[in-house]
């Protein structure tokens, strides 16, 4: 919910000042914050490229980008919250136990 509110209200848009202007001139993905986050979180490169083309041409409005980002971020946050719930003392101990590294596994290779 927090991601939804913050993205819709505060994310800087690369779209036009009006819907008409955006449809005429298209959006600027280089400055659109939602698109920049989609570049990081959206794993489907073909879908990202289609969004870029459609947004740049004016076919897609900034609200679509924000909605896509919100959907992705809500899943990321929900997955993180679920994994956090699964942490117990055993998992924590395993994670926090120092591991030995064997950088010179084969000493003859270093000669």
Short mmCIF file of C-alpha atoms in Angstrom, two decimals:
data_model
loop_
_atom_site.label_atom_id
_atom_site.label_comp_id
_atom_site.label_asym_id
_atom_site.label_seq_id
_atom_site.Cartn_x
_atom_site.Cartn_y
_atom_site.Cartn_z
CA UNK A 1 0.00 0.00 0.00
CA UNK A 2 2.81 2.42 0.89
CA UNK A 3 4.48 1.83 -2.52
CA UNK A 4 1.18 2.55 -4.23
CA UNK A 5 0.61 5.84 -2.45
CA UNK A 6 4.18 7.09 -2.82
CA UNK A 7 4.49 6.13 -6.51
CA UNK A 8 1.15 7.58 -7.58
CA UNK A 9 1.51 10.84 -5.73
CA UNK A 10 5.23 11.63 -5.70
CA UNK A 11 7.01 9.78 -8.53
CA UNK A 12 8.35 12.32 -11.05
CA UNK A 13 6.84 11.74 -14.45
CA UNK A 14 8.44 12.17 -17.83
CA UNK A 15 5.02 12.63 -19.38
CA UNK A 16 3.49 15.76 -20.82
CA UNK A 17 1.87 18.48 -18.74
CA UNK A 18 -1.53 17.37 -20.07
CA UNK A 19 -2.85 14.12 -21.48
CA UNK A 20 -3.20 15.77 -24.89
CA UNK A 21 0.40 16.99 -24.82
CA UNK A 22 1.64 13.58 -23.71
CA UNK A 23 -0.27 11.79 -26.49
CA UNK A 24 1.10 14.27 -29.03
CA UNK A 25 4.75 14.43 -27.93
CA UNK A 26 5.16 11.24 -25.91
CA UNK A 27 6.96 10.69 -22.64
CA UNK A 28 10.62 10.92 -21.70
CA UNK A 29 11.80 7.63 -20.20
CA UNK A 30 15.17 9.13 -19.31
CA UNK A 31 13.61 11.28 -16.58
CA UNK A 32 10.52 9.27 -15.65
CA UNK A 33 11.15 7.83 -12.18
CA UNK A 34 8.66 4.98 -12.58
CA UNK A 35 10.37 3.87 -15.77
CA UNK A 36 13.78 4.04 -14.11
CA UNK A 37 12.56 1.72 -11.36
CA UNK A 38 10.97 -0.58 -13.95
CA UNK A 39 14.41 -0.86 -15.58
CA UNK A 40 15.67 -2.32 -12.32
CA UNK A 41 12.71 -4.43 -11.17
CA UNK A 42 11.01 -5.64 -14.37
CA UNK A 43 12.74 -8.84 -15.41
CA UNK A 44 11.10 -9.12 -18.85
CA UNK A 45 13.33 -7.11 -21.20
CA UNK A 46 10.92 -7.42 -24.12
CA UNK A 47 8.04 -6.06 -22.02
CA UNK A 48 10.23 -3.21 -20.78
CA UNK A 49 11.19 -2.29 -24.35
CA UNK A 50 7.53 -2.33 -25.42
CA UNK A 51 6.62 -0.09 -22.49
CA UNK A 52 9.49 2.26 -23.44
CA UNK A 53 8.37 2.48 -27.07
CA UNK A 54 4.69 2.92 -26.23
CA UNK A 55 5.38 5.52 -23.53
CA UNK A 56 7.80 7.45 -25.72
CA UNK A 57 5.28 7.48 -28.57
CA UNK A 58 2.51 8.76 -26.29
CA UNK A 59 0.46 5.56 -26.50
CA UNK A 60 0.90 4.82 -22.79
CA UNK A 61 0.29 7.37 -20.08
CA UNK A 62 2.37 7.79 -16.96
CA UNK A 63 -0.39 6.19 -14.86
CA UNK A 64 0.25 2.88 -16.65
CA UNK A 65 3.95 2.96 -15.74
CA UNK A 66 3.11 3.76 -12.14
CA UNK A 67 0.56 0.93 -12.00
CA UNK A 68 3.10 -1.55 -13.42
CA UNK A 69 5.71 -0.44 -10.90
CA UNK A 70 3.26 -0.65 -8.00
CA UNK A 71 2.29 -4.21 -8.95
CA UNK A 72 5.92 -5.29 -9.09
CA UNK A 73 6.93 -3.53 -5.85
CA UNK A 74 3.97 -4.94 -3.94
CA UNK A 75 5.10 -8.46 -4.90
CA UNK A 76 8.73 -7.70 -3.93
CA UNK A 77 7.64 -6.35 -0.54
CA UNK A 78 5.22 -9.24 0.09
CA UNK A 79 7.91 -11.80 -0.78
CA UNK A 80 10.38 -10.06 1.52
CA UNK A 81 7.87 -9.97 4.36
CA UNK A 82 7.13 -13.69 3.91
CA UNK A 83 10.82 -14.62 3.90
CA UNK A 84 11.39 -12.47 6.97
CA UNK A 85 8.65 -14.38 8.82
CA UNK A 86 10.46 -17.65 8.05
CA UNK A 87 13.65 -16.60 9.84
CA UNK A 88 14.23 -18.52 13.05
CA UNK A 89 17.18 -19.04 15.39
CA UNK A 90 18.59 -21.87 13.26
CA UNK A 91 18.53 -19.83 10.07
CA UNK A 92 19.99 -16.81 11.86
CA UNK A 93 22.80 -18.85 13.40
CA UNK A 94 23.64 -20.44 10.05
CA UNK A 95 23.75 -17.02 8.40
CA UNK A 96 25.84 -15.41 11.14
CA UNK A 97 28.38 -18.22 11.51
CA UNK A 98 31.72 -17.21 9.94
CA UNK A 99 32.77 -19.39 7.03
CA UNK A 100 36.32 -20.43 6.20
CA UNK A 101 37.52 -19.53 2.76
CA UNK A 102 40.08 -21.59 0.92
CA UNK A 103 41.58 -19.13 -1.55
CA UNK A 104 44.61 -21.29 -2.29
CA UNK A 105 42.86 -24.58 -2.86
CA UNK A 106 45.63 -25.86 -5.08
CA UNK A 107 48.95 -24.34 -3.96
CA UNK A 108 50.79 -25.78 -6.96
CA UNK A 109 48.76 -23.46 -9.23
CA UNK A 110 50.26 -20.41 -7.51
CA UNK A 111 53.86 -21.33 -8.29
#
